[in-house]
């Protein structure tokens, strides 16, 4: 074996264990092991902390500390084999490469145009949130220099401590606000605007601190600052026009040329090299490069984010936290004085940031509870804090003990933000239920010919759009005075990706919860960065008589149902349409799950919805693209077993039948009474028929008295005798579904009594067994028995809409609290 202590550097690759070499003695295999260990540990910690709704940066900071001398690093064998000193240069270099591109992404997230629109409130909060903690940071530095930081240079130490206490982590704050559903509230908008100003100011102060930390004379520091300012001007005058040219030559709907992406990423590295040469830091150049990239010129910025974010945030960035953790020795904080200093730093950090923000907010007439909440939000630290601390330690401004104290302060202040905000801030909601919100189901709407039918149609991606548009067109009914209004909501999972946060910023700028205003997304030449899915709905709206409003909900999948329910309540929807959690793969109807989390979203919406809910099993209704209203042609079948859900399906089918291109067939499944005689209209298991069901069918027949609008038929289950019920049921369902493009059925279709005809025979247990034999390999409670059968690949190739009618006897309490929003 090679003697590691005698090597000046590590060779890149080994010849393998069979050649008698230890892979951990070589840079590449050791680096691979380090990356795997870091990713597994940080993702595991993030999973553990998920119930506490903590941002992933918390798990990554903790993971770095655990791997450092405060945790596993206390074992010399672990440290010498997994993180030996000679490997740290390679690790730090790769971590800083990842950090350079991450700061480029942070610059891409910042929109300077939004800073120009910052209101007086946000500006006052930002100024107070920087100046007061900066002053307290200077006071804290005086105490530290007289105790544990003796001998450090005073000017850079004062500035570093001021910057460290005054920073607000803009990317982390955005994720916390989005997670807590506060991003589009007035509070969230103030916090984001103030944090954006704070972020820019922090980078300017950091550049000053780095310039002052040099070992040269004050004249050298001045030259560094002037050169840095010159670089910023050069980037705005020379680099930005080149990037704008690339963006304008990247048309919407086409992939960005590889040479443009390569040139932009090379420019990022070049900017980092220039600022490092100046003596500021390579990170500053990457951040400036991200800021000057045009945000509203085609898909260029989005393409850069897409190319960079996954590799950087998933693999390279966690290495920086480990690099910081290897420098953090919590055991260096020993003795009463050190722990008292830690308490002092945490207290001053909270006092300056929270106190300054609260004072400025109250002075600007912000309610006190909101002011306190805003103070805790602005106290969020994160990666930028670690960058400041690491630069300070590398420049010799912070010693080991001070560095450990500051890292723990950043961890504590960020960790406490989410639980405290959740505890103290509950925005007022006026409407338990608005008095005007009366039409919560389609069946009731059919009695109100002048009322507008409002549908909240949710989708996961572009694959669902053709079917959704064809379903909307089929649902518009006659050109009555009320008409149809559709809110098309794109459900996006909130992740650590910069692309998700970019979408969050768009929703925030639009000013309404999860709303993309049509005029801001219309591809009219003024805004070429229009969302392709939004454009599809806008094009349909222009060709039809249906009002379609695109929306975007961006949340964690564990809470995105709250957005759906809240939006349905705000828009006073009568029906929510949700996509099934399985998507079609082949023409035979076979499907593949996109994840059980999406299934749980549907179930939670069903439990808390304020109106009727339908789950759409998409098998390509009407083809892969929307056709004009005059050419749409679709056959719809309603399977009626009885019950409120089936009555809702009939009401929806009746509305569809008003469309000239829709042919409707209603099939009612009935069974003979116990004696075997089938009476007119049939009955359910020989029991008394439901008056509501009979009235529903009577209205249907009266509406179709000339027989020209729809086809109605009855299927008798049990007419062949005992033991044949399942066969008759399957044959009837397959026959009806086989001759249509869309099947409507109620979720709680009462098939059990139909399969237990004649009484006796084991009762409920026999009925359950019969239903199980009849139906399915997989049963999904959100679809019910018949819906689950129709969802199986061998049942039908038609799309299926499983409907659950709103039950007014079940009071669904609001799952989230928010301000009442006027409905357009």
PDB file of N, CA and C in Angstrom, residues 677-749:
ATOM      1  N   UNK A 677     -89.590 -10.844 -10.690  1.00  0.00           N
ATOM      2  CA  UNK A 677     -90.350 -10.099 -11.693  1.00  0.00           C
ATOM      3  C   UNK A 677     -89.772  -8.695 -11.832  1.00  0.00           C
ATOM      4  N   UNK A 678     -89.573  -8.307 -13.050  1.00  0.00           N
ATOM      5  CA  UNK A 678     -89.036  -6.977 -13.313  1.00  0.00           C
ATOM      6  C   UNK A 678     -90.182  -6.026 -13.561  1.00  0.00           C
ATOM      7  N   UNK A 679     -90.333  -5.065 -12.652  1.00  0.00           N
ATOM      8  CA  UNK A 679     -91.378  -4.073 -12.821  1.00  0.00           C
ATOM      9  C   UNK A 679     -90.900  -2.966 -13.734  1.00  0.00           C
ATOM     10  N   UNK A 680     -91.838  -2.123 -14.128  1.00  0.00           N
ATOM     11  CA  UNK A 680     -91.471  -1.011 -15.000  1.00  0.00           C
ATOM     12  C   UNK A 680     -90.446  -0.133 -14.313  1.00  0.00           C
ATOM     13  N   UNK A 681     -89.379   0.086 -15.004  1.00  0.00           N
ATOM     14  CA  UNK A 681     -88.320   0.918 -14.422  1.00  0.00           C
ATOM     15  C   UNK A 681     -87.370   0.138 -13.557  1.00  0.00           C
ATOM     16  N   UNK A 682     -87.709  -1.110 -13.162  1.00  0.00           N
ATOM     17  CA  UNK A 682     -86.810  -1.920 -12.361  1.00  0.00           C
ATOM     18  C   UNK A 682     -86.707  -1.435 -10.946  1.00  0.00           C
ATOM     19  N   UNK A 683     -85.914  -2.112 -10.145  1.00  0.00           N
ATOM     20  CA  UNK A 683     -85.648  -1.724  -8.775  1.00  0.00           C
ATOM     21  C   UNK A 683     -84.288  -2.219  -8.373  1.00  0.00           C
ATOM     22  N   UNK A 684     -83.864  -1.814  -7.240  1.00  0.00           N
ATOM     23  CA  UNK A 684     -82.549  -2.201  -6.746  1.00  0.00           C
ATOM     24  C   UNK A 684     -82.702  -3.288  -5.714  1.00  0.00           C
ATOM     25  N   UNK A 685     -82.358  -4.517  -6.109  1.00  0.00           N
ATOM     26  CA  UNK A 685     -82.369  -5.663  -5.194  1.00  0.00           C
ATOM     27  C   UNK A 685     -83.726  -5.853  -4.556  1.00  0.00           C
ATOM     28  N   UNK A 686     -84.775  -5.588  -5.293  1.00  0.00           N
ATOM     29  CA  UNK A 686     -86.104  -5.793  -4.757  1.00  0.00           C
ATOM     30  C   UNK A 686     -86.491  -4.787  -3.716  1.00  0.00           C
ATOM     31  N   UNK A 687     -85.634  -3.768  -3.448  1.00  0.00           N
ATOM     32  CA  UNK A 687     -85.952  -2.780  -2.428  1.00  0.00           C
ATOM     33  C   UNK A 687     -86.735  -1.637  -3.039  1.00  0.00           C
ATOM     34  N   UNK A 688     -87.231  -0.754  -2.188  1.00  0.00           N
ATOM     35  CA  UNK A 688     -87.950   0.423  -2.655  1.00  0.00           C
ATOM     36  C   UNK A 688     -87.003   1.315  -3.451  1.00  0.00           C
ATOM     37  N   UNK A 689     -87.415   1.696  -4.634  1.00  0.00           N
ATOM     38  CA  UNK A 689     -86.591   2.551  -5.468  1.00  0.00           C
ATOM     39  C   UNK A 689     -86.404   3.920  -4.819  1.00  0.00           C
ATOM     40  N   UNK A 690     -85.278   4.554  -5.134  1.00  0.00           N
ATOM     41  CA  UNK A 690     -85.020   5.904  -4.628  1.00  0.00           C
ATOM     42  C   UNK A 690     -85.895   6.902  -5.368  1.00  0.00           C
ATOM     43  N   UNK A 691     -86.640   7.697  -4.614  1.00  0.00           N
ATOM     44  CA  UNK A 691     -87.476   8.714  -5.237  1.00  0.00           C
ATOM     45  C   UNK A 691     -86.627   9.710  -6.028  1.00  0.00           C
ATOM     46  N   UNK A 692     -85.451  10.062  -5.463  1.00  0.00           N
ATOM     47  CA  UNK A 692     -84.581  11.003  -6.160  1.00  0.00           C
ATOM     48  C   UNK A 692     -84.094  10.419  -7.476  1.00  0.00           C
ATOM     49  N   UNK A 693     -83.743   9.136  -7.488  1.00  0.00           N
ATOM     50  CA  UNK A 693     -83.306   8.508  -8.733  1.00  0.00           C
ATOM     51  C   UNK A 693     -84.414   8.505  -9.767  1.00  0.00           C
ATOM     52  N   UNK A 694     -85.616   8.155  -9.322  1.00  0.00           N
ATOM     53  CA  UNK A 694     -86.749   8.120 -10.253  1.00  0.00           C
ATOM     54  C   UNK A 694     -87.052   9.516 -10.791  1.00  0.00           C
ATOM     55  N   UNK A 695     -86.973  10.521  -9.914  1.00  0.00           N
ATOM     56  CA  UNK A 695     -87.210  11.882 -10.372  1.00  0.00           C
ATOM     57  C   UNK A 695     -86.147  12.314 -11.376  1.00  0.00           C
ATOM     58  N   UNK A 696     -84.913  11.909 -11.136  1.00  0.00           N
ATOM     59  CA  UNK A 696     -83.826  12.247 -12.061  1.00  0.00           C
ATOM     60  C   UNK A 696     -84.087  11.640 -13.439  1.00  0.00           C
ATOM     61  N   UNK A 697     -84.452  10.353 -13.469  1.00  0.00           N
ATOM     62  CA  UNK A 697     -84.720   9.697 -14.743  1.00  0.00           C
ATOM     63  C   UNK A 697     -85.963  10.306 -15.395  1.00  0.00           C
ATOM     64  N   UNK A 698     -86.966  10.644 -14.582  1.00  0.00           N
ATOM     65  CA  UNK A 698     -88.178  11.259 -15.138  1.00  0.00           C
ATOM     66  C   UNK A 698     -87.849  12.597 -15.793  1.00  0.00           C
ATOM     67  N   UNK A 699     -87.007  13.408 -15.151  1.00  0.00           N
ATOM     68  CA  UNK A 699     -86.608  14.678 -15.751  1.00  0.00           C
ATOM     69  C   UNK A 699     -85.840  14.447 -17.041  1.00  0.00           C
ATOM     70  N   UNK A 700     -84.987  13.435 -17.015  1.00  0.00           N
ATOM     71  CA  UNK A 700     -84.218  13.103 -18.206  1.00  0.00           C
ATOM     72  C   UNK A 700     -85.139  12.740 -19.365  1.00  0.00           C
ATOM     73  N   UNK A 701     -86.118  11.878 -19.115  1.00  0.00           N
ATOM     74  CA  UNK A 701     -87.029  11.440 -20.167  1.00  0.00           C
ATOM     75  C   UNK A 701     -87.917  12.588 -20.638  1.00  0.00           C
ATOM     76  N   UNK A 702     -88.344  13.440 -19.703  1.00  0.00           N
ATOM     77  CA  UNK A 702     -89.149  14.582 -20.090  1.00  0.00           C
ATOM     78  C   UNK A 702     -88.341  15.542 -20.965  1.00  0.00           C
ATOM     79  N   UNK A 703     -87.097  15.742 -20.591  1.00  0.00           N
ATOM     80  CA  UNK A 703     -86.206  16.609 -21.365  1.00  0.00           C
ATOM     81  C   UNK A 703     -85.965  16.038 -22.768  1.00  0.00           C
ATOM     82  N   UNK A 704     -85.992  14.705 -22.852  1.00  0.00           N
ATOM     83  CA  UNK A 704     -85.738  14.008 -24.121  1.00  0.00           C
ATOM     84  C   UNK A 704     -87.019  13.379 -24.664  1.00  0.00           C
ATOM     85  N   UNK A 705     -88.152  14.062 -24.481  1.00  0.00           N
ATOM     86  CA  UNK A 705     -89.432  13.438 -24.815  1.00  0.00           C
ATOM     87  C   UNK A 705     -89.580  13.133 -26.301  1.00  0.00           C
ATOM     88  N   UNK A 706     -88.886  13.883 -27.160  1.00  0.00           N
ATOM     89  CA  UNK A 706     -88.982  13.557 -28.579  1.00  0.00           C
ATOM     90  C   UNK A 706     -87.928  12.553 -29.018  1.00  0.00           C
ATOM     91  N   UNK A 707     -87.043  12.152 -28.074  1.00  0.00           N
ATOM     92  CA  UNK A 707     -86.043  11.129 -28.371  1.00  0.00           C
ATOM     93  C   UNK A 707     -84.924  11.566 -29.271  1.00  0.00           C
ATOM     94  N   UNK A 708     -84.774  12.863 -29.487  1.00  0.00           N
ATOM     95  CA  UNK A 708     -83.769  13.338 -30.444  1.00  0.00           C
ATOM     96  C   UNK A 708     -82.459  13.746 -29.796  1.00  0.00           C
ATOM     97  N   UNK A 709     -82.473  13.963 -28.465  1.00  0.00           N
ATOM     98  CA  UNK A 709     -81.273  14.485 -27.804  1.00  0.00           C
ATOM     99  C   UNK A 709     -80.353  13.370 -27.325  1.00  0.00           C
ATOM    100  N   UNK A 710     -80.912  12.321 -26.802  1.00  0.00           N
ATOM    101  CA  UNK A 710     -80.092  11.252 -26.254  1.00  0.00           C
ATOM    102  C   UNK A 710     -80.791   9.913 -26.421  1.00  0.00           C
ATOM    103  N   UNK A 711     -80.039   8.875 -26.140  1.00  0.00           N
ATOM    104  CA  UNK A 711     -80.571   7.516 -26.171  1.00  0.00           C
ATOM    105  C   UNK A 711     -80.586   6.975 -24.750  1.00  0.00           C
ATOM    106  N   UNK A 712     -81.740   6.481 -24.334  1.00  0.00           N
ATOM    107  CA  UNK A 712     -81.876   5.940 -22.987  1.00  0.00           C
ATOM    108  C   UNK A 712     -82.237   4.465 -23.077  1.00  0.00           C
ATOM    109  N   UNK A 713     -81.572   3.653 -22.252  1.00  0.00           N
ATOM    110  CA  UNK A 713     -81.891   2.227 -22.206  1.00  0.00           C
ATOM    111  C   UNK A 713     -81.652   1.692 -20.799  1.00  0.00           C
ATOM    112  N   UNK A 714     -82.291   0.558 -20.532  1.00  0.00           N
ATOM    113  CA  UNK A 714     -82.132  -0.113 -19.243  1.00  0.00           C
ATOM    114  C   UNK A 714     -81.482  -1.466 -19.447  1.00  0.00           C
ATOM    115  N   UNK A 715     -80.562  -1.800 -18.545  1.00  0.00           N
ATOM    116  CA  UNK A 715     -79.906  -3.103 -18.533  1.00  0.00           C
ATOM    117  C   UNK A 715     -80.347  -3.823 -17.271  1.00  0.00           C
ATOM    118  N   UNK A 716     -80.934  -4.992 -17.416  1.00  0.00           N
ATOM    119  CA  UNK A 716     -81.438  -5.756 -16.274  1.00  0.00           C
ATOM    120  C   UNK A 716     -80.369  -6.734 -15.811  1.00  0.00           C
ATOM    121  N   UNK A 717     -79.977  -6.588 -14.586  1.00  0.00           N
ATOM    122  CA  UNK A 717     -78.961  -7.452 -13.981  1.00  0.00           C
ATOM    123  C   UNK A 717     -79.679  -8.498 -13.140  1.00  0.00           C
ATOM    124  N   UNK A 718     -79.397  -9.760 -13.406  1.00  0.00           N
ATOM    125  CA  UNK A 718     -80.036 -10.841 -12.667  1.00  0.00           C
ATOM    126  C   UNK A 718     -81.188 -11.474 -13.404  1.00  0.00           C
ATOM    127  N   UNK A 719     -81.450 -11.058 -14.619  1.00  0.00           N
ATOM    128  CA  UNK A 719     -82.571 -11.641 -15.360  1.00  0.00           C
ATOM    129  C   UNK A 719     -82.267 -13.041 -15.851  1.00  0.00           C
ATOM    130  N   UNK A 720     -80.982 -13.426 -15.915  1.00  0.00           N
ATOM    131  CA  UNK A 720     -80.615 -14.778 -16.369  1.00  0.00           C
ATOM    132  C   UNK A 720     -80.601 -15.785 -15.229  1.00  0.00           C
ATOM    133  N   UNK A 721     -80.791 -15.293 -14.026  1.00  0.00           N
ATOM    134  CA  UNK A 721     -80.768 -16.197 -12.885  1.00  0.00           C
ATOM    135  C   UNK A 721     -79.576 -15.971 -11.999  1.00  0.00           C
ATOM    136  N   UNK A 722     -79.575 -16.700 -10.868  1.00  0.00           N
ATOM    137  CA  UNK A 722     -78.521 -16.560  -9.865  1.00  0.00           C
ATOM    138  C   UNK A 722     -77.173 -16.977 -10.431  1.00  0.00           C
ATOM    139  N   UNK A 723     -76.118 -16.257 -10.022  1.00  0.00           N
ATOM    140  CA  UNK A 723     -74.763 -16.598 -10.434  1.00  0.00           C
ATOM    141  C   UNK A 723     -74.317 -15.944 -11.720  1.00  0.00           C
ATOM    142  N   UNK A 724     -75.241 -15.270 -12.420  1.00  0.00           N
ATOM    143  CA  UNK A 724     -74.900 -14.648 -13.695  1.00  0.00           C
ATOM    144  C   UNK A 724     -74.804 -13.131 -13.576  1.00  0.00           C
ATOM    145  N   UNK A 725     -74.942 -12.601 -12.355  1.00  0.00           N
ATOM    146  CA  UNK A 725     -75.000 -11.151 -12.201  1.00  0.00           C
ATOM    147  C   UNK A 725     -73.715 -10.477 -12.667  1.00  0.00           C
ATOM    148  N   UNK A 726     -72.567 -11.069 -12.289  1.00  0.00           N
ATOM    149  CA  UNK A 726     -71.304 -10.449 -12.664  1.00  0.00           C
ATOM    150  C   UNK A 726     -71.131 -10.388 -14.174  1.00  0.00           C
ATOM    151  N   UNK A 727     -71.477 -11.490 -14.842  1.00  0.00           N
ATOM    152  CA  UNK A 727     -71.348 -11.516 -16.298  1.00  0.00           C
ATOM    153  C   UNK A 727     -72.226 -10.459 -16.947  1.00  0.00           C
ATOM    154  N   UNK A 728     -73.457 -10.359 -16.478  1.00  0.00           N
ATOM    155  CA  UNK A 728     -74.357  -9.365 -17.055  1.00  0.00           C
ATOM    156  C   UNK A 728     -73.854  -7.947 -16.800  1.00  0.00           C
ATOM    157  N   UNK A 729     -73.329  -7.723 -15.594  1.00  0.00           N
ATOM    158  CA  UNK A 729     -72.811  -6.395 -15.276  1.00  0.00           C
ATOM    159  C   UNK A 729     -71.635  -6.045 -16.182  1.00  0.00           C
ATOM    160  N   UNK A 730     -70.694  -6.972 -16.324  1.00  0.00           N
ATOM    161  CA  UNK A 730     -69.520  -6.725 -17.158  1.00  0.00           C
ATOM    162  C   UNK A 730     -69.929  -6.503 -18.608  1.00  0.00           C
ATOM    163  N   UNK A 731     -70.834  -7.335 -19.091  1.00  0.00           N
ATOM    164  CA  UNK A 731     -71.267  -7.196 -20.480  1.00  0.00           C
ATOM    165  C   UNK A 731     -71.930  -5.836 -20.709  1.00  0.00           C
ATOM    166  N   UNK A 732     -72.787  -5.432 -19.768  1.00  0.00           N
ATOM    167  CA  UNK A 732     -73.462  -4.151 -19.919  1.00  0.00           C
ATOM    168  C   UNK A 732     -72.494  -2.978 -19.899  1.00  0.00           C
ATOM    169  N   UNK A 733     -71.525  -3.019 -18.960  1.00  0.00           N
ATOM    170  CA  UNK A 733     -70.549  -1.925 -18.874  1.00  0.00           C
ATOM    171  C   UNK A 733     -69.679  -1.889 -20.121  1.00  0.00           C
ATOM    172  N   UNK A 734     -69.191  -3.055 -20.547  1.00  0.00           N
ATOM    173  CA  UNK A 734     -68.311  -3.097 -21.719  1.00  0.00           C
ATOM    174  C   UNK A 734     -69.045  -2.653 -22.979  1.00  0.00           C
ATOM    175  N   UNK A 735     -70.290  -3.086 -23.108  1.00  0.00           N
ATOM    176  CA  UNK A 735     -71.057  -2.702 -24.289  1.00  0.00           C
ATOM    177  C   UNK A 735     -71.264  -1.193 -24.339  1.00  0.00           C
ATOM    178  N   UNK A 736     -71.623  -0.601 -23.193  1.00  0.00           N
ATOM    179  CA  UNK A 736     -71.844   0.845 -23.180  1.00  0.00           C
ATOM    180  C   UNK A 736     -70.545   1.609 -23.392  1.00  0.00           C
ATOM    181  N   UNK A 737     -69.457   1.156 -22.738  1.00  0.00           N
ATOM    182  CA  UNK A 737     -68.183   1.861 -22.845  1.00  0.00           C
ATOM    183  C   UNK A 737     -67.510   1.641 -24.192  1.00  0.00           C
ATOM    184  N   UNK A 738     -67.819   0.517 -24.841  1.00  0.00           N
ATOM    185  CA  UNK A 738     -67.148   0.199 -26.095  1.00  0.00           C
ATOM    186  C   UNK A 738     -67.604   1.019 -27.269  1.00  0.00           C
ATOM    187  N   UNK A 739     -68.740   1.664 -27.157  1.00  0.00           N
ATOM    188  CA  UNK A 739     -69.252   2.428 -28.293  1.00  0.00           C
ATOM    189  C   UNK A 739     -69.223   3.938 -28.053  1.00  0.00           C
ATOM    190  N   UNK A 740     -68.358   4.395 -27.134  1.00  0.00           N
ATOM    191  CA  UNK A 740     -68.289   5.828 -26.843  1.00  0.00           C
ATOM    192  C   UNK A 740     -66.845   6.265 -26.655  1.00  0.00           C
ATOM    193  N   UNK A 741     -66.667   7.590 -26.625  1.00  0.00           N
ATOM    194  CA  UNK A 741     -65.345   8.168 -26.380  1.00  0.00           C
ATOM    195  C   UNK A 741     -65.125   8.543 -24.926  1.00  0.00           C
ATOM    196  N   UNK A 742     -66.241   8.759 -24.217  1.00  0.00           N
ATOM    197  CA  UNK A 742     -66.156   9.199 -22.823  1.00  0.00           C
ATOM    198  C   UNK A 742     -67.251   8.527 -22.013  1.00  0.00           C
ATOM    199  N   UNK A 743     -66.878   8.005 -20.841  1.00  0.00           N
ATOM    200  CA  UNK A 743     -67.825   7.365 -19.930  1.00  0.00           C
ATOM    201  C   UNK A 743     -67.945   8.226 -18.680  1.00  0.00           C
ATOM    202  N   UNK A 744     -69.175   8.537 -18.279  1.00  0.00           N
ATOM    203  CA  UNK A 744     -69.438   9.230 -17.034  1.00  0.00           C
ATOM    204  C   UNK A 744     -70.064   8.257 -16.057  1.00  0.00           C
ATOM    205  N   UNK A 745     -69.552   8.222 -14.824  1.00  0.00           N
ATOM    206  CA  UNK A 745     -70.101   7.322 -13.812  1.00  0.00           C
ATOM    207  C   UNK A 745     -69.896   7.954 -12.446  1.00  0.00           C
ATOM    208  N   UNK A 746     -70.793   7.685 -11.528  1.00  0.00           N
ATOM    209  CA  UNK A 746     -70.653   8.176 -10.166  1.00  0.00           C
ATOM    210  C   UNK A 746     -69.634   7.378  -9.385  1.00  0.00           C
ATOM    211  N   UNK A 747     -68.982   8.071  -8.447  1.00  0.00           N
ATOM    212  CA  UNK A 747     -67.967   7.381  -7.643  1.00  0.00           C
ATOM    213  C   UNK A 747     -68.589   6.321  -6.760  1.00  0.00           C
ATOM    214  N   UNK A 748     -69.712   6.668  -6.136  1.00  0.00           N
ATOM    215  CA  UNK A 748     -70.334   5.733  -5.185  1.00  0.00           C
ATOM    216  C   UNK A 748     -71.491   4.993  -5.839  1.00  0.00           C
ATOM    217  N   UNK A 749     -71.248   4.490  -7.051  1.00  0.00           N
ATOM    218  CA  UNK A 749     -72.277   3.726  -7.748  1.00  0.00           C
ATOM    219  C   UNK A 749     -72.618   2.470  -6.949  1.00  0.00           C
TER     220      UNK A 749
END
